XYZ file of C-alpha atoms in Angstrom:
296
model
C -70.452 29.368 -57.685
C -74.119 30.775 -57.044
C -74.175 33.590 -54.979
C -71.453 35.816 -55.367
C -68.076 34.465 -55.280
C -66.230 38.326 -54.014
C -68.464 37.344 -51.163
C -66.131 33.904 -51.018
C -63.474 35.732 -48.567
C -65.998 36.927 -45.935
C -66.779 33.545 -45.198
C -64.914 32.481 -42.111
C -62.917 29.324 -42.415
C -64.786 25.596 -41.906
C -63.464 24.068 -38.282
C -62.524 21.273 -38.709
C -63.219 19.220 -36.125
C -62.274 15.475 -34.565
C -62.751 12.337 -36.010
C -64.899 10.424 -33.841
C -65.789 6.876 -33.430
C -69.103 5.767 -35.791
C -72.530 5.202 -32.916
C -74.228 1.754 -32.458
C -76.526 0.510 -34.951
C -79.651 1.934 -33.866
C -82.612 -0.029 -32.294
C -85.188 -0.108 -35.213
C -89.180 0.780 -32.900
C -92.509 0.303 -34.327
C -93.878 3.072 -34.727
C -93.469 4.274 -38.377
C -93.724 7.788 -39.694
C -94.934 8.185 -43.221
C -93.095 11.425 -44.661
C -95.031 13.401 -46.862
C -92.526 15.961 -48.003
C -91.207 15.843 -51.419
C -90.015 13.242 -52.592
C -85.846 14.838 -51.995
C -87.047 16.505 -48.950
C -89.154 12.928 -48.228
C -85.517 10.820 -48.007
C -83.529 13.566 -46.360
C -85.940 12.789 -43.410
C -86.318 8.980 -43.827
C -82.551 9.186 -43.418
C -82.890 10.733 -40.656
C -85.473 9.473 -38.725
C -83.922 5.636 -39.720
C -80.793 7.143 -38.097
C -82.451 7.387 -34.808
C -83.770 4.368 -34.565
C -87.624 4.823 -36.571
C -88.112 3.098 -39.122
C -89.437 5.412 -41.875
C -91.889 5.515 -45.214
C -91.933 8.102 -48.084
C -95.234 9.122 -48.875
C -94.574 12.267 -51.302
C -97.527 14.692 -51.360
C -96.726 17.173 -53.334
C -94.992 16.794 -56.675
C -92.344 19.049 -57.367
C -91.550 20.593 -61.183
C -89.786 23.994 -62.189
C -92.300 27.385 -63.751
C -91.905 27.404 -67.451
C -94.531 30.169 -67.407
C -92.181 32.027 -69.875
C -92.597 35.519 -68.289
C -91.836 33.906 -64.485
C -88.643 32.703 -65.979
C -87.687 35.989 -67.957
C -88.499 37.634 -64.534
C -86.424 35.024 -62.473
C -83.590 35.930 -64.900
C -84.415 39.418 -64.395
C -83.494 38.628 -60.217
C -80.584 36.415 -60.565
C -78.841 39.322 -62.923
C -79.704 42.080 -60.397
C -79.237 40.512 -57.555
C -76.896 42.802 -55.739
C -79.512 45.726 -56.061
C -81.657 44.019 -53.009
C -81.515 44.267 -49.657
C -82.073 40.553 -49.935
C -84.209 37.804 -51.062
C -86.077 35.214 -49.071
C -86.627 32.038 -50.468
C -89.802 30.771 -49.111
C -87.913 26.858 -49.466
C -85.320 24.821 -50.393
C -87.295 23.923 -53.943
C -87.373 27.781 -54.400
C -83.696 28.071 -53.471
C -82.577 25.119 -56.294
C -85.284 26.270 -59.127
C -83.155 29.744 -58.838
C -80.132 28.906 -59.181
C -81.021 25.649 -61.222
C -79.713 27.453 -64.653
C -75.725 27.582 -64.059
C -74.837 31.272 -64.411
C -72.452 32.603 -61.916
C -74.578 35.565 -61.335
C -73.827 38.929 -62.790
C -72.280 40.649 -59.164
C -68.359 40.345 -60.392
C -68.932 44.041 -61.367
C -69.309 45.263 -57.701
C -66.564 45.949 -55.095
C -67.497 42.918 -52.465
C -66.728 45.484 -50.163
C -71.125 46.901 -51.858
C -72.075 43.491 -51.431
C -74.846 43.791 -49.419
C -77.865 41.493 -50.875
C -78.810 38.999 -48.155
C -80.025 35.219 -48.025
C -82.878 34.806 -45.947
C -83.880 30.984 -45.065
C -87.318 30.658 -43.332
C -85.895 26.817 -41.686
C -83.130 24.727 -41.614
C -83.948 22.621 -45.163
C -83.713 26.675 -46.432
C -80.484 26.559 -45.134
C -78.741 23.919 -45.852
C -80.055 24.620 -49.496
C -79.164 27.911 -50.108
C -74.982 26.633 -48.893
C -75.431 23.732 -51.477
C -75.702 26.757 -53.460
C -72.768 27.933 -52.564
C -74.332 30.923 -50.690
C -71.719 31.925 -47.716
C -72.870 30.731 -44.185
C -72.195 34.761 -43.628
C -74.362 35.479 -45.788
C -78.050 33.527 -44.426
C -80.049 35.056 -42.265
C -82.655 32.132 -40.675
C -84.738 31.831 -36.966
C -82.390 30.965 -34.330
C -82.140 26.503 -34.082
C -84.536 26.850 -31.132
C -87.198 29.270 -31.972
C -90.907 28.102 -31.200
C -91.402 28.173 -36.088
C -89.510 27.916 -38.305
C -91.618 29.964 -40.953
C -92.069 34.473 -41.768
C -92.689 35.444 -38.288
C -89.652 33.470 -36.408
C -87.327 34.471 -39.641
C -88.952 38.864 -39.161
C -87.075 38.549 -35.630
C -83.851 38.000 -37.029
C -84.319 39.861 -40.145
C -86.461 42.638 -39.537
C -83.481 45.498 -38.942
C -81.882 45.032 -41.857
C -85.002 46.929 -44.039
C -84.829 50.451 -44.602
C -86.543 53.066 -46.266
C -86.295 52.428 -50.524
C -84.375 48.472 -49.823
C -85.846 46.273 -52.116
C -86.520 43.156 -51.254
C -86.845 39.492 -53.140
C -89.568 36.912 -52.353
C -88.439 33.820 -53.997
C -91.906 31.234 -53.571
C -93.739 28.374 -55.332
C -96.771 28.087 -56.877
C -99.903 25.553 -56.946
C -100.475 24.560 -60.728
C -103.572 25.805 -62.110
C -103.238 28.393 -59.003
C -103.511 31.980 -59.237
C -99.667 32.951 -58.130
C -100.378 34.497 -54.994
C -98.077 34.754 -52.195
C -99.704 32.920 -50.383
C -100.009 32.595 -46.356
C -96.848 33.423 -44.790
C -94.796 35.515 -47.520
C -98.175 37.866 -48.055
C -97.947 38.887 -44.123
C -94.060 38.908 -44.162
C -94.399 41.180 -46.923
C -96.404 43.649 -45.052
C -94.153 43.386 -42.401
C -91.715 44.748 -44.880
C -93.761 47.206 -46.796
C -94.286 48.916 -43.515
C -90.821 49.224 -42.720
C -90.374 51.034 -46.412
C -89.139 48.588 -48.580
C -90.308 46.898 -52.060
C -91.523 43.991 -52.248
C -90.666 42.299 -55.558
C -92.067 38.154 -56.087
C -90.601 35.823 -58.319
C -91.757 31.658 -59.043
C -89.396 29.676 -58.659
C -90.986 26.645 -59.160
C -94.632 24.342 -59.327
C -96.595 22.684 -57.184
C -98.276 20.446 -57.541
C -100.329 17.192 -57.020
C -98.736 13.306 -57.017
C -100.337 10.328 -59.009
C -100.320 7.912 -56.597
C -99.162 4.515 -57.245
C -100.493 1.523 -56.932
C -98.690 0.271 -53.424
C -98.736 4.141 -52.286
C -102.321 4.146 -52.526
C -102.107 0.966 -50.395
C -99.469 2.304 -48.283
C -101.887 5.088 -47.162
C -104.585 3.252 -46.444
C -102.758 0.703 -43.897
C -100.897 4.154 -41.976
C -103.769 5.046 -41.769
C -105.234 2.284 -39.065
C -101.960 0.990 -38.429
C -101.101 3.469 -35.900
C -97.978 4.639 -38.212
C -97.460 8.501 -37.511
C -98.353 11.138 -40.543
C -95.680 13.386 -40.275
C -97.791 16.588 -41.985
C -95.324 19.709 -43.302
C -98.029 21.193 -45.731
C -102.114 22.006 -45.292
C -101.747 22.051 -49.155
C -100.439 17.949 -49.002
C -103.154 17.214 -47.094
C -105.288 18.950 -49.223
C -103.635 16.644 -51.979
C -103.982 13.299 -50.101
C -107.393 13.884 -49.703
C -108.237 13.813 -53.501
C -105.472 11.156 -54.366
C -106.474 8.384 -51.787
C -110.759 9.278 -51.570
C -112.047 7.638 -48.866
C -108.763 7.162 -46.553
C -110.502 6.118 -42.830
C -109.182 8.332 -40.753
C -110.431 8.901 -37.501
C -107.526 6.592 -35.391
C -104.571 8.230 -38.087
C -102.018 9.694 -36.052
C -100.252 12.653 -36.937
C -97.951 15.258 -36.406
C -98.241 18.874 -37.972
C -94.698 20.830 -37.698
C -97.157 24.308 -37.529
C -99.937 24.993 -35.862
C -102.130 25.926 -39.100
C -101.102 22.631 -40.114
C -102.776 21.100 -37.232
C -105.378 22.851 -37.908
C -106.099 21.427 -41.226
C -105.019 17.695 -40.373
C -107.665 18.271 -37.619
C -110.784 18.903 -39.830
C -109.623 16.208 -42.384
C -110.273 13.847 -40.006
C -106.693 12.258 -37.761
C -108.262 11.358 -34.976
C -105.362 11.736 -33.137
C -102.558 14.734 -34.188
C -99.684 16.125 -32.067
C -97.648 20.019 -33.345
C -93.416 19.787 -33.061
C -91.570 21.944 -34.902
C -90.006 20.304 -38.061
C -86.454 19.403 -36.336
C -85.722 16.222 -35.784
C -84.846 15.835 -32.616
C -88.771 17.671 -32.076
C -90.172 15.200 -34.129
C -88.493 12.052 -32.652
C -89.080 13.801 -28.849
C -92.873 13.636 -30.223
C -92.947 10.398 -31.400
C -91.213 8.842 -28.230
C -93.137 10.838 -25.818
C -96.830 9.334 -27.253
C -95.262 5.938 -27.536
């Protein structure tokens, strides 16, 4: 399994829960939600929102793909082979997890005694945590912000993991890169890297995937124009997605459009893009639903 099979014996066993009756089908409201996350994440959110009674439609504004650069792929392979030499590996998103582990070969940790394996997996939010679990990383090897954290970002993650970092440690950050852009660390990751370095550790970045602008179909373009003026909620989780919206659907009239932004930086970008009404909420299902229902 990915991560390290020697770690699995340290995991607490799952506690079976009692079976409960299936809930009644929720009534669907008229507050349609436009989910702009990448396709796989958007599908998950559409399903979860529908289960809470909110009609939702996926309109992915970021296209995700594997990084094909030979140098970047070689760096990923080296990092995988040496994973036990890092104090921790931070994955910036669920996509970072998926593409880091895509090679399917077992990680080269089997020669290390289980008691000597110290590598932690850092997740900035619940989506990344779920991806790590899917990849086979034991729950007790993962650190992430508390479920009730004000935000799911690098700052909240650092509050949980700062005490782990020691002088001389190596920390791996697995991230994506925008197509056609220089592979810089990124806003949140740059801040986290500075904190790690100030603690005396070394940061190493590897690029596992690329982010690009989507090519909207005619149906998706029609959806975007309709949703800009029909009272739909645009669920925004990336400033980059907003930039893609402007280029993919030029001339979109957003002055009456409503947005739910999952971070203050995204809210600022939404206002700059022309959204008439912008609300902020955490990127958690309960918070998104509460924001929609309180504004109804």
